[in-house]
mmCIF file with all atom_site columns, C-alpha atoms in Angstrom:
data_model
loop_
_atom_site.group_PDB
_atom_site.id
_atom_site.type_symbol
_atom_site.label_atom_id
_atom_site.label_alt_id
_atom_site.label_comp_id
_atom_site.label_asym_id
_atom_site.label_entity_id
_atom_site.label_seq_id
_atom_site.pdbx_PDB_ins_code
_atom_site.Cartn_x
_atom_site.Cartn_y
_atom_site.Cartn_z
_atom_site.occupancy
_atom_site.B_iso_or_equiv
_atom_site.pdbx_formal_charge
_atom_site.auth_seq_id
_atom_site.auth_comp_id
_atom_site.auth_asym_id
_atom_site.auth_atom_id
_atom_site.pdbx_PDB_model_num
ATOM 1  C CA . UNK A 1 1  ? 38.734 35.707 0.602  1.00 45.00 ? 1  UNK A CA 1
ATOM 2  C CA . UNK A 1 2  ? 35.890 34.714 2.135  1.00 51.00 ? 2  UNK A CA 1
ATOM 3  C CA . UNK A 1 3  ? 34.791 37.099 5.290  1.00 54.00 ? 3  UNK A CA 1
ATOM 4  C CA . UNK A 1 4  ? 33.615 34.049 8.415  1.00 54.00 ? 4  UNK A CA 1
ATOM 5  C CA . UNK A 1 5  ? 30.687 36.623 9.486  1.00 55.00 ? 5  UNK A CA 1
ATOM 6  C CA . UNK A 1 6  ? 29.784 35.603 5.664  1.00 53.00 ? 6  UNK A CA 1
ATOM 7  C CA . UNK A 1 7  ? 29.529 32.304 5.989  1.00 55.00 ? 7  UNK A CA 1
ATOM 8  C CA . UNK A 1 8  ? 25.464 30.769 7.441  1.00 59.00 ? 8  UNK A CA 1
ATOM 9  C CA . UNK A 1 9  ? 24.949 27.843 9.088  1.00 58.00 ? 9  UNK A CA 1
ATOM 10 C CA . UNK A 1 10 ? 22.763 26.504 11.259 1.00 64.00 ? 10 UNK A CA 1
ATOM 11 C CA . UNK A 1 11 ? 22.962 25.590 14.855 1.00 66.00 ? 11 UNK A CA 1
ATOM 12 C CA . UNK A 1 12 ? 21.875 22.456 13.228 1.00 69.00 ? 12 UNK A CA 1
ATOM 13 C CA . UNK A 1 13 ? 24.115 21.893 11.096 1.00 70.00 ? 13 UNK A CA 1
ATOM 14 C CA . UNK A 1 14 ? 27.316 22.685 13.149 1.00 68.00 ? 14 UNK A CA 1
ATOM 15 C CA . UNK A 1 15 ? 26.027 21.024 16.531 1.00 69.00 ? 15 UNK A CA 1
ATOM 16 C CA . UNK A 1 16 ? 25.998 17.392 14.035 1.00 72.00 ? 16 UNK A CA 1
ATOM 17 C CA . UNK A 1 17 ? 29.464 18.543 12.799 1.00 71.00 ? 17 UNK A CA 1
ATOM 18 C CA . UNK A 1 18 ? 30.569 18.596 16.342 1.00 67.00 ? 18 UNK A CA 1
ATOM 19 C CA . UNK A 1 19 ? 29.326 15.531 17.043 1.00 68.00 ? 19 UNK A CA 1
ATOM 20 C CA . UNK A 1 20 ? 31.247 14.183 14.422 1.00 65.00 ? 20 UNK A CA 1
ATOM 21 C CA . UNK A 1 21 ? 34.321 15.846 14.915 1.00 60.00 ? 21 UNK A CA 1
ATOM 22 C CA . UNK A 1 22 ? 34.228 14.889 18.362 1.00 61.00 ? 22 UNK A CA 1
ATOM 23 C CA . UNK A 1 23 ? 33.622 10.931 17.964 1.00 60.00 ? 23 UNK A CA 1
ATOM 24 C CA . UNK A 1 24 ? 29.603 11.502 19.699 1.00 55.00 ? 24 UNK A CA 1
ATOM 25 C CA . UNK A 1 25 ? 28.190 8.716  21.015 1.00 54.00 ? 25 UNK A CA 1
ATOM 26 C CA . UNK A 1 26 ? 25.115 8.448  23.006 1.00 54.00 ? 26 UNK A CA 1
ATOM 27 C CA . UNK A 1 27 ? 26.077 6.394  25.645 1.00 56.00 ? 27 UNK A CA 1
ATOM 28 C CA . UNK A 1 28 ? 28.353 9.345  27.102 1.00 59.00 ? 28 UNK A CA 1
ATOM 29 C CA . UNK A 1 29 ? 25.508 12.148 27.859 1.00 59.00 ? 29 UNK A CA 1
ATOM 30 C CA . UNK A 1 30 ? 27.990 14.113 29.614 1.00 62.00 ? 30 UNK A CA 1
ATOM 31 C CA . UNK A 1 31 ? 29.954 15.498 26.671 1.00 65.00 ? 31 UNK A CA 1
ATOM 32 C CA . UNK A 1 32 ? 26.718 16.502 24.819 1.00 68.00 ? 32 UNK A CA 1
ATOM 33 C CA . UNK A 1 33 ? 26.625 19.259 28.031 1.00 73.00 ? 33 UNK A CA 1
ATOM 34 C CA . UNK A 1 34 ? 30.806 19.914 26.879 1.00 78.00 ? 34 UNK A CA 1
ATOM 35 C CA . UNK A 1 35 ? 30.155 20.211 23.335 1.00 78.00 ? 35 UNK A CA 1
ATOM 36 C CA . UNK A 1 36 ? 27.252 22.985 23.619 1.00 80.00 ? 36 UNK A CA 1
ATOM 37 C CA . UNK A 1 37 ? 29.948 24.775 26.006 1.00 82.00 ? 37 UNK A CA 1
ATOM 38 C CA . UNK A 1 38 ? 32.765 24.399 23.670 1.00 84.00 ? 38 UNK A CA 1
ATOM 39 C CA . UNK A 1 39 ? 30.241 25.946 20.408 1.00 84.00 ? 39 UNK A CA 1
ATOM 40 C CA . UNK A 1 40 ? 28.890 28.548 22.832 1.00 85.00 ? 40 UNK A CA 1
ATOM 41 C CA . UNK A 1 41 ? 32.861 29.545 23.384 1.00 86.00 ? 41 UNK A CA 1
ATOM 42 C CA . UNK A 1 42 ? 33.658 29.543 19.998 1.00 85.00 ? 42 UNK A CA 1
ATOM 43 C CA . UNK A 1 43 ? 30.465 31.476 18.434 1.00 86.00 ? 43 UNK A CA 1
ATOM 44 C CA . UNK A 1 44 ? 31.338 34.338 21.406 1.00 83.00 ? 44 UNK A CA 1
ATOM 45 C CA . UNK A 1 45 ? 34.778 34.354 20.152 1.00 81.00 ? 45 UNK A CA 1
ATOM 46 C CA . UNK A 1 46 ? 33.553 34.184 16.673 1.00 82.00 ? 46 UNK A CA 1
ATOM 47 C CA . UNK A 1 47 ? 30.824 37.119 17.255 1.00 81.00 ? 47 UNK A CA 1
ATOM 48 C CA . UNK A 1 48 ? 33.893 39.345 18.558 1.00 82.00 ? 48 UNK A CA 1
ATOM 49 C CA . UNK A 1 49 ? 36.396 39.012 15.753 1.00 81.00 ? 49 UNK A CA 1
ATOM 50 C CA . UNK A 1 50 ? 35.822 42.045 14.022 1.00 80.00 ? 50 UNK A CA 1
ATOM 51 C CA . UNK A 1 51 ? 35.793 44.121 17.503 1.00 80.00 ? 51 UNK A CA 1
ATOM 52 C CA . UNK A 1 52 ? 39.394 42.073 18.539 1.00 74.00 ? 52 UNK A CA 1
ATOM 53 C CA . UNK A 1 53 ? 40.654 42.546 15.362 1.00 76.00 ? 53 UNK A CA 1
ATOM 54 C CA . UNK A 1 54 ? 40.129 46.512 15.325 1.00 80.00 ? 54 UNK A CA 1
ATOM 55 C CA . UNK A 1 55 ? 41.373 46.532 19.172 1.00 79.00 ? 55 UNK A CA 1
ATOM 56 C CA . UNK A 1 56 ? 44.289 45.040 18.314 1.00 78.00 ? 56 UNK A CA 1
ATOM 57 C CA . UNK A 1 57 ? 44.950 47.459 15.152 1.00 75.00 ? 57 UNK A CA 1
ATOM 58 C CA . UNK A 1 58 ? 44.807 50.379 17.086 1.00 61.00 ? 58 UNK A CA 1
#
């Protein structure tokens, strides 16, 4: 299995995934502001799995 710290991709990459995901359309600027919020949540959450994880063990 595959460890997610493993896996690199660009900001790039997943901010046009997002858009995707999410159905982004230009004319609504105010869920470009949402999105960033929503990837800045998950990379935090991301960046702490291994700490959670070994919290949660003990």
């Amino acid at each position: 299995m595959v460890a997610l710290r493993d896996i690199h991709l660009r900001p790039s990459d997943v901010l046009e995934e997002a858009k995707h995901v999410l159905g982004y359309t230009t004319q609504k600027p105010m869920r470009t502001g949402s999105i960033l919020i929503i990837l800045l949540l998950a990379a935090g959450l991301y960046w702490m799995l291994p700490e959670i994880r070994r919290y949660l063990r003990i």
